[in-house]
PDB file of C-alpha atoms in Angstrom:
ATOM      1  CA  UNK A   1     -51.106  10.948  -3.934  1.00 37.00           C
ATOM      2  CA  UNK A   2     -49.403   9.549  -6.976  1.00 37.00           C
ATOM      3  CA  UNK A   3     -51.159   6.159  -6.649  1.00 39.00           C
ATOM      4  CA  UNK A   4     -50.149   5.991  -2.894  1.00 44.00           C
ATOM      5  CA  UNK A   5     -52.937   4.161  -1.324  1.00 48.00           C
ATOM      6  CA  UNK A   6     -53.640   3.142   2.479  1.00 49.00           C
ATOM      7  CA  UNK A   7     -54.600  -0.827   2.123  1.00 47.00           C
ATOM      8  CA  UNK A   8     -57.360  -2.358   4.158  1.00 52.00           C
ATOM      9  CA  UNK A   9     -57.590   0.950   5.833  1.00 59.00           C
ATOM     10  CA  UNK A  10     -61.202   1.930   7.066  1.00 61.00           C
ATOM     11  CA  UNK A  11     -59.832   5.742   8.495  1.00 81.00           C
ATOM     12  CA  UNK A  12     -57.555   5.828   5.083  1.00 85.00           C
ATOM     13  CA  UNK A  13     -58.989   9.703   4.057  1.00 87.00           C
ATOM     14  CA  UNK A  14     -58.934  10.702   7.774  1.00 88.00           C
ATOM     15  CA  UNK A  15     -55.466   9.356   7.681  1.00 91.00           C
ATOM     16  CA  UNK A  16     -54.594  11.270   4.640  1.00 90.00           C
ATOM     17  CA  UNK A  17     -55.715  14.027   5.775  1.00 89.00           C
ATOM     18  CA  UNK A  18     -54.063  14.246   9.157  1.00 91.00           C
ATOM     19  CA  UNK A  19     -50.827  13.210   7.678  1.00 93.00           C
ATOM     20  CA  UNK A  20     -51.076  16.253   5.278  1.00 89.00           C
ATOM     21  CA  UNK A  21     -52.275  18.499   7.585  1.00 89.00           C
ATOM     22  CA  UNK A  22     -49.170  17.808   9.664  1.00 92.00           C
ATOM     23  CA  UNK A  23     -46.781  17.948   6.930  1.00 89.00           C
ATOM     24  CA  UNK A  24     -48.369  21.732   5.901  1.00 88.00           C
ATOM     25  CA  UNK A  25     -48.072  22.234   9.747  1.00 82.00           C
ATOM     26  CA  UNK A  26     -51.547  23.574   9.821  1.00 82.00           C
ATOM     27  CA  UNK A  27     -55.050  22.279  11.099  1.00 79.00           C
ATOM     28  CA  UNK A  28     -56.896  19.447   9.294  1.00 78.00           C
ATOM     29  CA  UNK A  29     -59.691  22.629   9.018  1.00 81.00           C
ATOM     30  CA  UNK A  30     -57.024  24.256   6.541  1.00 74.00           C
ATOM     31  CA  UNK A  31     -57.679  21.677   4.273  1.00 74.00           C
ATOM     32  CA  UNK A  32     -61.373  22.056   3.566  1.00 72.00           C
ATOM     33  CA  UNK A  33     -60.462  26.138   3.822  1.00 77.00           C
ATOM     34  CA  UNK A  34     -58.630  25.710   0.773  1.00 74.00           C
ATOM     35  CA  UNK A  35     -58.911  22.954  -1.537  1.00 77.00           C
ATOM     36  CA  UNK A  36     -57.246  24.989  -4.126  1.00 74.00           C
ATOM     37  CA  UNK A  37     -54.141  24.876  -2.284  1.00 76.00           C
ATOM     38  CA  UNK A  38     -51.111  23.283  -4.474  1.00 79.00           C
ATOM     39  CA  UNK A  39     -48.392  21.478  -2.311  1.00 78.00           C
ATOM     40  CA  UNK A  40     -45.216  22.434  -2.683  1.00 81.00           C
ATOM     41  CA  UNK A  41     -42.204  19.801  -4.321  1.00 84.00           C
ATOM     42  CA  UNK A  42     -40.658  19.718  -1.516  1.00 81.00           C
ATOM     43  CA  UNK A  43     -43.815  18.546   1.405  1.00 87.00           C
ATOM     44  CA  UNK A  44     -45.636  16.701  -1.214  1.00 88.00           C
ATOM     45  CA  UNK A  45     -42.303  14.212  -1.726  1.00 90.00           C
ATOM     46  CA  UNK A  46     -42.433  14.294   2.709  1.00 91.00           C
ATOM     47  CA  UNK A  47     -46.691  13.590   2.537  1.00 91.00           C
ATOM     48  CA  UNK A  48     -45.567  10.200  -0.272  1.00 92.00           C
ATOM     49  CA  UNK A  49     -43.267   9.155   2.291  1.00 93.00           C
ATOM     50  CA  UNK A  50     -45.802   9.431   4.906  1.00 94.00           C
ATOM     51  CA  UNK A  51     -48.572   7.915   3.355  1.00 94.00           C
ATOM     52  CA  UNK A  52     -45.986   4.976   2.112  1.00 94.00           C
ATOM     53  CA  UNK A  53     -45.165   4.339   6.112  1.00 94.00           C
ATOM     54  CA  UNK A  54     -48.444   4.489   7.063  1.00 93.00           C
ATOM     55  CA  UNK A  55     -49.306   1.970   4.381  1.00 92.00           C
ATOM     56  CA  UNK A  56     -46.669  -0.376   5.593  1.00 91.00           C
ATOM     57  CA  UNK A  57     -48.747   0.044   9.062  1.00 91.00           C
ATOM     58  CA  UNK A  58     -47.170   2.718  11.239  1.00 95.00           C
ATOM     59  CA  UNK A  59     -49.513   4.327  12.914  1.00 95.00           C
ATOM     60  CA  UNK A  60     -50.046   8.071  12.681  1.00 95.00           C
ATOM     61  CA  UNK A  61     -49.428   8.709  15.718  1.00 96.00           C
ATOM     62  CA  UNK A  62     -45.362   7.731  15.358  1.00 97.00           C
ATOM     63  CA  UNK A  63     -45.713   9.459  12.176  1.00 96.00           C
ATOM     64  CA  UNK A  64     -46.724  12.997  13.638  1.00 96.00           C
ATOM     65  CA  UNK A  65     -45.133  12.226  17.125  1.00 96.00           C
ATOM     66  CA  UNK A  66     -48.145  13.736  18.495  1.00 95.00           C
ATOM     67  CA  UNK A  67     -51.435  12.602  20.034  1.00 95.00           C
ATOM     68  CA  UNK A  68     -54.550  13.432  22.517  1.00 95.00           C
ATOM     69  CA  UNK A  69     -55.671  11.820  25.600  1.00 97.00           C
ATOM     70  CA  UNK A  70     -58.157  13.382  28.047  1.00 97.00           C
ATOM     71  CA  UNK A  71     -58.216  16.539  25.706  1.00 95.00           C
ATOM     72  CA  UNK A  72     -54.813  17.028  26.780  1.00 97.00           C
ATOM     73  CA  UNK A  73     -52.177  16.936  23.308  1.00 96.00           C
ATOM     74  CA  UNK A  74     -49.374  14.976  23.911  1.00 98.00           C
ATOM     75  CA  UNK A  75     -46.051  14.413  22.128  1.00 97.00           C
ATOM     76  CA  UNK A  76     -45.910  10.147  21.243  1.00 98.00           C
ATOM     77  CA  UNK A  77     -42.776   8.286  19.653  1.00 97.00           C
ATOM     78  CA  UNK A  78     -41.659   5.100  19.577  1.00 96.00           C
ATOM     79  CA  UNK A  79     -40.475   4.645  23.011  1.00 96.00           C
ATOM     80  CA  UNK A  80     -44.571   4.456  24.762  1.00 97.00           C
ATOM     81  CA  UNK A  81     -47.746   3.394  24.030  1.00 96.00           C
ATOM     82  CA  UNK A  82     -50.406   5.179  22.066  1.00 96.00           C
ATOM     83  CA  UNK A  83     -52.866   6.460  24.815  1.00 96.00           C
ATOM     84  CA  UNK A  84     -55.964   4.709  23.769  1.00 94.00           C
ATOM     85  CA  UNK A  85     -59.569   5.998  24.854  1.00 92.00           C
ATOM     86  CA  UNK A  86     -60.229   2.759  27.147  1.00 94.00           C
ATOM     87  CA  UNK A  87     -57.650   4.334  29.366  1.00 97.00           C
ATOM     88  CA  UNK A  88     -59.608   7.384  30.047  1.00 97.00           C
ATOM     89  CA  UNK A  89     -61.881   4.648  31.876  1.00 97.00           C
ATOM     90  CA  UNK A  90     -58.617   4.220  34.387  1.00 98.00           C
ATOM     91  CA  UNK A  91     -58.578   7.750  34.786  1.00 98.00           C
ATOM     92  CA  UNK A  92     -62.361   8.178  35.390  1.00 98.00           C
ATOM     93  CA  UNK A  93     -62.165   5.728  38.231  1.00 98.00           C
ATOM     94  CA  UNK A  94     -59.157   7.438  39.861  1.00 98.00           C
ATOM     95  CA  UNK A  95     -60.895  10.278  39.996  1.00 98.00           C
ATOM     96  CA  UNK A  96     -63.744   8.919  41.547  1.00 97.00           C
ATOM     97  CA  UNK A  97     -61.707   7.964  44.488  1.00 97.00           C
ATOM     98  CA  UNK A  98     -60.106  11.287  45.076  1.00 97.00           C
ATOM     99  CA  UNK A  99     -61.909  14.361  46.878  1.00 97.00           C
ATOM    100  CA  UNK A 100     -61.497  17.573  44.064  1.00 96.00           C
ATOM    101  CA  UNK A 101     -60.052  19.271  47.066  1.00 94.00           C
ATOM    102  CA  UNK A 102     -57.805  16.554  48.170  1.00 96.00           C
ATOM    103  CA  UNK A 103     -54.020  17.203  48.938  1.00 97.00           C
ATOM    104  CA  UNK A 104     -53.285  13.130  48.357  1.00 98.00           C
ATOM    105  CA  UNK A 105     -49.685  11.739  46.719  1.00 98.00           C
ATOM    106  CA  UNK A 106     -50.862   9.808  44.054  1.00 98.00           C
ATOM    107  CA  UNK A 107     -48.262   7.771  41.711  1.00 98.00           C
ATOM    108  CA  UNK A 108     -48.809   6.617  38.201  1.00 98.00           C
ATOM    109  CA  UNK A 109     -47.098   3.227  37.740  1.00 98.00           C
ATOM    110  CA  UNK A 110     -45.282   3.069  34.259  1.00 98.00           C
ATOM    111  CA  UNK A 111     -46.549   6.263  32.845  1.00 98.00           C
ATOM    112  CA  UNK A 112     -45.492   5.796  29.206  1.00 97.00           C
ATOM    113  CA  UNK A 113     -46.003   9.291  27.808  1.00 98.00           C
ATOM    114  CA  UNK A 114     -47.491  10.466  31.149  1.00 98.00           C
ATOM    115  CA  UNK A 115     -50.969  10.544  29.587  1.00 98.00           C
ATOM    116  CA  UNK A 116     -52.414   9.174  33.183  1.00 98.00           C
ATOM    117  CA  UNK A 117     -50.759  11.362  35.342  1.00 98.00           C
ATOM    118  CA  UNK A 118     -51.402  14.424  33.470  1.00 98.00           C
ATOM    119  CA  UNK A 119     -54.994  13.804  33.303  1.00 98.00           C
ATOM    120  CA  UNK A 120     -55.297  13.365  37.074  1.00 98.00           C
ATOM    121  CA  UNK A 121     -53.083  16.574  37.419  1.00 97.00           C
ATOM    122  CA  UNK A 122     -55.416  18.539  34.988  1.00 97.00           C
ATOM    123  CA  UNK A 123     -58.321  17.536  37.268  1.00 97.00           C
ATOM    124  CA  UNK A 124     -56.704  17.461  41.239  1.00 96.00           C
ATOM    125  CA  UNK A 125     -54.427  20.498  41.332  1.00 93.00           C
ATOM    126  CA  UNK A 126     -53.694  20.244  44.804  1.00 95.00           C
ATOM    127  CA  UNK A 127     -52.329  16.560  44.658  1.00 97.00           C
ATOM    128  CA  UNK A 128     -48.562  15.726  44.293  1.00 97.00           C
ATOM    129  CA  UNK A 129     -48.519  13.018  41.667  1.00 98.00           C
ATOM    130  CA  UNK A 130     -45.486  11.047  40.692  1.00 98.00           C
ATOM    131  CA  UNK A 131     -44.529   8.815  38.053  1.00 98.00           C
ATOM    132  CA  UNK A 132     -42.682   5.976  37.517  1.00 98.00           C
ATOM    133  CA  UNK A 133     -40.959   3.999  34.549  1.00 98.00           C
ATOM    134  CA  UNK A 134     -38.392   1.416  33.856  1.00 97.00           C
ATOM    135  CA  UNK A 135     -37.930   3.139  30.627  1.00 97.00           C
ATOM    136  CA  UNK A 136     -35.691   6.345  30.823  1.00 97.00           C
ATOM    137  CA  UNK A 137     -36.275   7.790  26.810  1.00 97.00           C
ATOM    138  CA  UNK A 138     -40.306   7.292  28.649  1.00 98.00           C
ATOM    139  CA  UNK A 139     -39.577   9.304  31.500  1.00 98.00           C
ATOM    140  CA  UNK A 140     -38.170  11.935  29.581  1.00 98.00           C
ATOM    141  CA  UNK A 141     -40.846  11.979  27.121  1.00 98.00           C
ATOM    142  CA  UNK A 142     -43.572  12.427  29.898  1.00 98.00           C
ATOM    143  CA  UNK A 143     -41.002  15.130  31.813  1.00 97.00           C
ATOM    144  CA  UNK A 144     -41.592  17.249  28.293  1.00 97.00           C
ATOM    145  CA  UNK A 145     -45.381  16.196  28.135  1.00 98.00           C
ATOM    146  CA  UNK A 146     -45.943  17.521  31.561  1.00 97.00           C
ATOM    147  CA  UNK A 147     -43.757  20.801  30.712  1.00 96.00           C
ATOM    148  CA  UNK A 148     -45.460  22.007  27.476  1.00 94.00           C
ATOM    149  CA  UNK A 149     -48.778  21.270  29.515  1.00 93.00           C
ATOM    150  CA  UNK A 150     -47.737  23.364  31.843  1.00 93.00           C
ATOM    151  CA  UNK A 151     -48.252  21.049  34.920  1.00 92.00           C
ATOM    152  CA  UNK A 152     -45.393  21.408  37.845  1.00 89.00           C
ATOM    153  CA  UNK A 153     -47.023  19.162  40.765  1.00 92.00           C
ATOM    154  CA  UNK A 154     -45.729  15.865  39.000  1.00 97.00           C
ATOM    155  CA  UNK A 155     -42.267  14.081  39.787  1.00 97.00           C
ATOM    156  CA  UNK A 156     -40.924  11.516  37.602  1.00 98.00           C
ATOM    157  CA  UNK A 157     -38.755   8.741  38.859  1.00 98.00           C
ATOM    158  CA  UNK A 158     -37.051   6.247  36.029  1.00 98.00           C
ATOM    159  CA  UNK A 159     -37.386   2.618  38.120  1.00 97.00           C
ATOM    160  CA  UNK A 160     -39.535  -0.405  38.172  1.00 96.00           C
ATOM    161  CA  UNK A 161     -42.565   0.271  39.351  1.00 97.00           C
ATOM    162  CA  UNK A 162     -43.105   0.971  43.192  1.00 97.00           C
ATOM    163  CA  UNK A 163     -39.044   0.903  43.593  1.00 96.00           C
ATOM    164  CA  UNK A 164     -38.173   4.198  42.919  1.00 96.00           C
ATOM    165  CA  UNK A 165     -41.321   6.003  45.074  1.00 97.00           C
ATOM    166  CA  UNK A 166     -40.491   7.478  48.356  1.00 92.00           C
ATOM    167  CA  UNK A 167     -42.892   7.332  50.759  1.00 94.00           C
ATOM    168  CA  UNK A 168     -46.559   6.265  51.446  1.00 97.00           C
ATOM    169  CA  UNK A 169     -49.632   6.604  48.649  1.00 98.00           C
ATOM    170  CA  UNK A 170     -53.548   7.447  49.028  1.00 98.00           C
ATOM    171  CA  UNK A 171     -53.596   6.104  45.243  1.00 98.00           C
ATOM    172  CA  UNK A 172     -51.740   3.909  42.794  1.00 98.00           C
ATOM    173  CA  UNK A 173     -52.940   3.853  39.107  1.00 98.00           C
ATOM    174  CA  UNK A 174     -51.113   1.514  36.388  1.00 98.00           C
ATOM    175  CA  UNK A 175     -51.608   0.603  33.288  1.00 98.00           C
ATOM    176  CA  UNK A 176     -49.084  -1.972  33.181  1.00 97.00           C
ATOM    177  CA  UNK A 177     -48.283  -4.687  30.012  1.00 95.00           C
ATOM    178  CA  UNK A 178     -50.872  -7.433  30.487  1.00 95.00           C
ATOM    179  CA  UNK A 179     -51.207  -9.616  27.042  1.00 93.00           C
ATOM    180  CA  UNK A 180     -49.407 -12.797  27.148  1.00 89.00           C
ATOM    181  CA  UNK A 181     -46.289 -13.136  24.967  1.00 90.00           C
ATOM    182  CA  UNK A 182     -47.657 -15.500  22.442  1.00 86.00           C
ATOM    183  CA  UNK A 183     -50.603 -13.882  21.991  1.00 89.00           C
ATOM    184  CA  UNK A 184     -51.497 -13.282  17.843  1.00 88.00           C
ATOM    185  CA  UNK A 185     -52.461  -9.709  18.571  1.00 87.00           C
ATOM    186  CA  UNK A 186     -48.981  -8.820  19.374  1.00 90.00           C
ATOM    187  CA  UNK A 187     -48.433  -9.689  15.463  1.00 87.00           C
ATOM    188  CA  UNK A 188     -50.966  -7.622  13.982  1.00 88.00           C
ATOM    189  CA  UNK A 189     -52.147  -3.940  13.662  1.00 86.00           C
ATOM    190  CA  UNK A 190     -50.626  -0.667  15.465  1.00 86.00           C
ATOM    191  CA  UNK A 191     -49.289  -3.278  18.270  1.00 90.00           C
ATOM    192  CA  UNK A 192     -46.627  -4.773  15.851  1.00 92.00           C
ATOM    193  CA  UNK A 193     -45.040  -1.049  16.514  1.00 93.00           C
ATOM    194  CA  UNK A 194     -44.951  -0.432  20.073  1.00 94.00           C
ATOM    195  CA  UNK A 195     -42.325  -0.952  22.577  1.00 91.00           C
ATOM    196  CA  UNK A 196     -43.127  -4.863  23.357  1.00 92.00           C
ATOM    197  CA  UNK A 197     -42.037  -4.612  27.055  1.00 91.00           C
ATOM    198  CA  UNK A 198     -44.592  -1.813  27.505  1.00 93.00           C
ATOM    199  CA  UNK A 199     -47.088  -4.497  25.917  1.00 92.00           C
ATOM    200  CA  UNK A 200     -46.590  -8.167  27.458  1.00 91.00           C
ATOM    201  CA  UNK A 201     -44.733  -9.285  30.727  1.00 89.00           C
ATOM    202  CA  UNK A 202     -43.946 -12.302  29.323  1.00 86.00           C
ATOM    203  CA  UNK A 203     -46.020 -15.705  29.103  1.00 83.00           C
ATOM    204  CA  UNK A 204     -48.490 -14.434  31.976  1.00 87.00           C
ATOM    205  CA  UNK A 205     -50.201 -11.701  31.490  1.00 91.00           C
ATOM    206  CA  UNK A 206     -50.800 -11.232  34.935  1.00 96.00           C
ATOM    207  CA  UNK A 207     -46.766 -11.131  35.651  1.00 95.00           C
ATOM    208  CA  UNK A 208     -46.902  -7.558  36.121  1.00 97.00           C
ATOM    209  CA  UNK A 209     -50.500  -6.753  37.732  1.00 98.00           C
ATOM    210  CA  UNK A 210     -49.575  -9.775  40.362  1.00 97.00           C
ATOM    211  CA  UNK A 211     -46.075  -7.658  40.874  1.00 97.00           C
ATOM    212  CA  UNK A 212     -47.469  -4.509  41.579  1.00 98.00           C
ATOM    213  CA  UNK A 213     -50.196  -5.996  43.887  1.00 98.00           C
ATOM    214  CA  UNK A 214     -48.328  -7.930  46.287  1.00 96.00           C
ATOM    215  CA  UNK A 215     -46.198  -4.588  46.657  1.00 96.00           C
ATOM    216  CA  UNK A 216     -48.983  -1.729  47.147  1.00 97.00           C
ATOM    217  CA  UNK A 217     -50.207  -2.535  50.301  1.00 96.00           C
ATOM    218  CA  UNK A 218     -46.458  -1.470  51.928  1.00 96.00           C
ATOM    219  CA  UNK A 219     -46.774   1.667  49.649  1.00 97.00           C
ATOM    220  CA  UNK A 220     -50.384   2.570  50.561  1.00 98.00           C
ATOM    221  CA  UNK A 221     -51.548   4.789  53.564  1.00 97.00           C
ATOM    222  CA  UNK A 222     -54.860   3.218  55.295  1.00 96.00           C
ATOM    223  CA  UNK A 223     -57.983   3.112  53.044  1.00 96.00           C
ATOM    224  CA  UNK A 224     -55.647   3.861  50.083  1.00 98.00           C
ATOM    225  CA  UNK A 225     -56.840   2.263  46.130  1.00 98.00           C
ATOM    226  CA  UNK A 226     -54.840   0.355  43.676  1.00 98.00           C
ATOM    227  CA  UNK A 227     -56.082   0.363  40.391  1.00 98.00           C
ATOM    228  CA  UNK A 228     -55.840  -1.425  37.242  1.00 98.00           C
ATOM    229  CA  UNK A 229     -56.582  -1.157  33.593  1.00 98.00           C
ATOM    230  CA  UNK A 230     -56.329  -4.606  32.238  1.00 97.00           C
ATOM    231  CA  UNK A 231     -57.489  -7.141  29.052  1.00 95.00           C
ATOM    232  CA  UNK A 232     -61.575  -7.402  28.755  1.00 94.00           C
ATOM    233  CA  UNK A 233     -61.247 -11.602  29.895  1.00 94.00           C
ATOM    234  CA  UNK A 234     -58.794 -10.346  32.579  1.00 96.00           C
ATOM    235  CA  UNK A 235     -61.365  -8.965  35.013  1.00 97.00           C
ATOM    236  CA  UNK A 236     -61.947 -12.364  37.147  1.00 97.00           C
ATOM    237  CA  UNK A 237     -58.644 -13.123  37.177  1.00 97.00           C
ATOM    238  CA  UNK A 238     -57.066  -9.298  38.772  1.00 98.00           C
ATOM    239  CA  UNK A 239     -60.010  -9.301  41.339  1.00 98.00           C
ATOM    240  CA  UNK A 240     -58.525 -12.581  42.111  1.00 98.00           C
ATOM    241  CA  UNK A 241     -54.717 -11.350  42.132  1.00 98.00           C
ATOM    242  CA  UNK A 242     -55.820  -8.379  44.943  1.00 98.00           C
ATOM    243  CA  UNK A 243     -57.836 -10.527  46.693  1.00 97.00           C
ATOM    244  CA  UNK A 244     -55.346 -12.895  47.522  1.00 97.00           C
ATOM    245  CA  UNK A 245     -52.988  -9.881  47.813  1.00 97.00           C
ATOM    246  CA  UNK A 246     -54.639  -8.647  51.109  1.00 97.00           C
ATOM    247  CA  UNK A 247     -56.999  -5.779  49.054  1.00 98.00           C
ATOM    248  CA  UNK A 248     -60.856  -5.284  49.948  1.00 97.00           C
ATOM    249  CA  UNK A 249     -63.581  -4.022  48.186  1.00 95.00           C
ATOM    250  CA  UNK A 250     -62.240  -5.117  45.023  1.00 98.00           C
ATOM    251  CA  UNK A 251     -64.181  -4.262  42.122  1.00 97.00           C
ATOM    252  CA  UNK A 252     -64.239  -4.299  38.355  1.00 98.00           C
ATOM    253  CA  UNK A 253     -65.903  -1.722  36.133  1.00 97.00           C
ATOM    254  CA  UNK A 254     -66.400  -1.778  32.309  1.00 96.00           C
ATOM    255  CA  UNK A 255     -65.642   0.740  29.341  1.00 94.00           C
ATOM    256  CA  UNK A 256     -67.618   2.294  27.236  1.00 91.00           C
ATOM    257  CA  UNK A 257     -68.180  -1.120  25.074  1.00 92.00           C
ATOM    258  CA  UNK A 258     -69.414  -3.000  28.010  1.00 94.00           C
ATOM    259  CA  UNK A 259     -66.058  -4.842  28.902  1.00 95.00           C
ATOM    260  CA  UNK A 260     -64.319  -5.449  32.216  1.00 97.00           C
ATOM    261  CA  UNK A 261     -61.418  -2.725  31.832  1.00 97.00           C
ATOM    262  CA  UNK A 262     -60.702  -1.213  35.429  1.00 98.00           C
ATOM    263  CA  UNK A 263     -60.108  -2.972  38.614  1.00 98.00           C
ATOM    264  CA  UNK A 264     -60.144  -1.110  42.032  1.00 98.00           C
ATOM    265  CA  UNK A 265     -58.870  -2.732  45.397  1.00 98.00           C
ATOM    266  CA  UNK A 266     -58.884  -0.893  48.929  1.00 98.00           C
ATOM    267  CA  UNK A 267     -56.388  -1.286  51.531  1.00 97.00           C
ATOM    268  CA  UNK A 268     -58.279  -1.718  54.499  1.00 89.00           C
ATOM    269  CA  UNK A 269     -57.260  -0.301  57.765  1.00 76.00           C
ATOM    270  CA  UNK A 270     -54.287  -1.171  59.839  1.00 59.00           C
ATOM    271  CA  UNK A 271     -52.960  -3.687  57.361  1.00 48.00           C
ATOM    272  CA  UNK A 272     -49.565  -3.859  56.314  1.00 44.00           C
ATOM    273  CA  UNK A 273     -48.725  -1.511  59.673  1.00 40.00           C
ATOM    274  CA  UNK A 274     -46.067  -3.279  60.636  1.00 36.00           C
ATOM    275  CA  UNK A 275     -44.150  -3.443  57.233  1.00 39.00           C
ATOM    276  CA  UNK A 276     -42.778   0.136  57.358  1.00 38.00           C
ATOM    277  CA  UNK A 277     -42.265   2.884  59.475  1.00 39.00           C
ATOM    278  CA  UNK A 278     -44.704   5.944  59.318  1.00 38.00           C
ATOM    279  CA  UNK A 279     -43.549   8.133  56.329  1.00 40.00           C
ATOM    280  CA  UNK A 280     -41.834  11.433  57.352  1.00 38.00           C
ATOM    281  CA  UNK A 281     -44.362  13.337  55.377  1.00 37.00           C
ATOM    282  CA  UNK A 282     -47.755  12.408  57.751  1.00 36.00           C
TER     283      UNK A 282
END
């Protein structure tokens, strides 16, 4: 590596490895294969360059444009999050709510990469999910995620939020940006990378969870869920925000460290009837 070194690193050789793997285009496997294996001029000057970036603190994950979430690979840039294993959490509890042989609409709220939605579609093939995002390189990102995976019962809308949904919902799911603006963590690690408007709504972290909440109920067919990923000291304060919002059985779960991650609401029946019309679809 030419005195290339990954600083204050703990995954620096798993790192190195996936970097190089990617730049050989082969498995990490083909490394251990054949140690022998000289790297040509040409890819080891592209692996220095790598391993220089990822020193400066891009994460691998921008680097290789690719990632994983829910098995599922997934093409990652820039423009969206990393999918993060806490998320899977979101997606666990989602699934909880839906019958395997259910034919609900479900809609993914700022999909990002459209890791959420295509887990649920890997797991509820007879649902029609859609997804939503105020981001439009996003949405076309996810539209290529879903295509290579091979999933055709998702529609993706470009829009904030709920606006660009047609319709009525058994389920919501979001993942929206809940950190507050000046918080430190926004300065350090893989976050000083991502898209900042996919990470904070601005001095309250809450902005966007309160949003979306005082909007679902309109959007939601009788005994439909919201739910939330959210911060670990955020758990109180969202079962407060759907509460107030008109949601019952509101409850938080925690991930696999033992933190409040996931907060479910239900819409109970006949509210928010006289809002909107039946949907054309029931």
């Amino acid at each position: 590596m030419a005195g290339e070194k990954l600083v204050d690193n703990p995954t620096a050789r798993f790192d190195a490895e996936i970097l190089l793997a990617h730049v050989l285009e082969s498995p990490r496997s083909f490394l251990y294969a054949h140690p022998e294996f000289e790297l040509p001029n040409s890819r080891a000057e592209a692996f220095k360059r790598l391993i220089r970036q990822r020193a400066a603190g891009c994460p691998v994950a921008y680097l290789t444009e690719s990632g994983e979430f829910w098995s599922l690979p997934l093409k990652i840039t820039p423009d969206v999050l990393i999918p993060r294993q806490d998320t899977e959490r979101l997606v666990e509890t989602a699934l909880s709510k839906i019958p395997v042989d259910a034919h609900w609409r479900i809609a993914d709220l700022g999909t990002g990469s459209g890791a959420i939605a295509l887990a649920i579609a890997s797991e509820r093939n007879n649902c029609e999910i859609h997804a939503t995002d105020i981001s439009l390189p996003a949405i076309r990102l996810a539209r290529q995620n879903a295509s290579q995976s091979g999933f055709h019962n998702i529609q993706f809308h470009c829009g904030s939020w709920l606006e660009p949904l047609p319709g009525k919902f058994h389920l919501l799911v979001s993942n929206p940006p809940y950190i507050d603006a000046d918080d430190p963590h926004l300065a350090q690690g893989d976050l000083r990378f991502e898209p900042r408007d996919a990470l904070t709504p601005g001095a309250d972290g809450l902005g966007a969870i309160r949003e979306i909440s005082e909007r679902a109920l309109a959007m939601l067919v009788d005994g439909g869920w919201l739910i939330f990923e959210h911060g670990w000291e955020q758990g109180p304060a969202t079962r407060q925000v759907m509460k107030e919002a008109g949601f019952i059985q509101v409850e938080t779960l925690q991930d696999l460290q033992g933190h409040d991650r996931v907060t479910a609401g239900e819409k109970n029946q006949g509210i928010g009837k006289h809002n909107f019309p039946a949907p054309p679809w029931t």
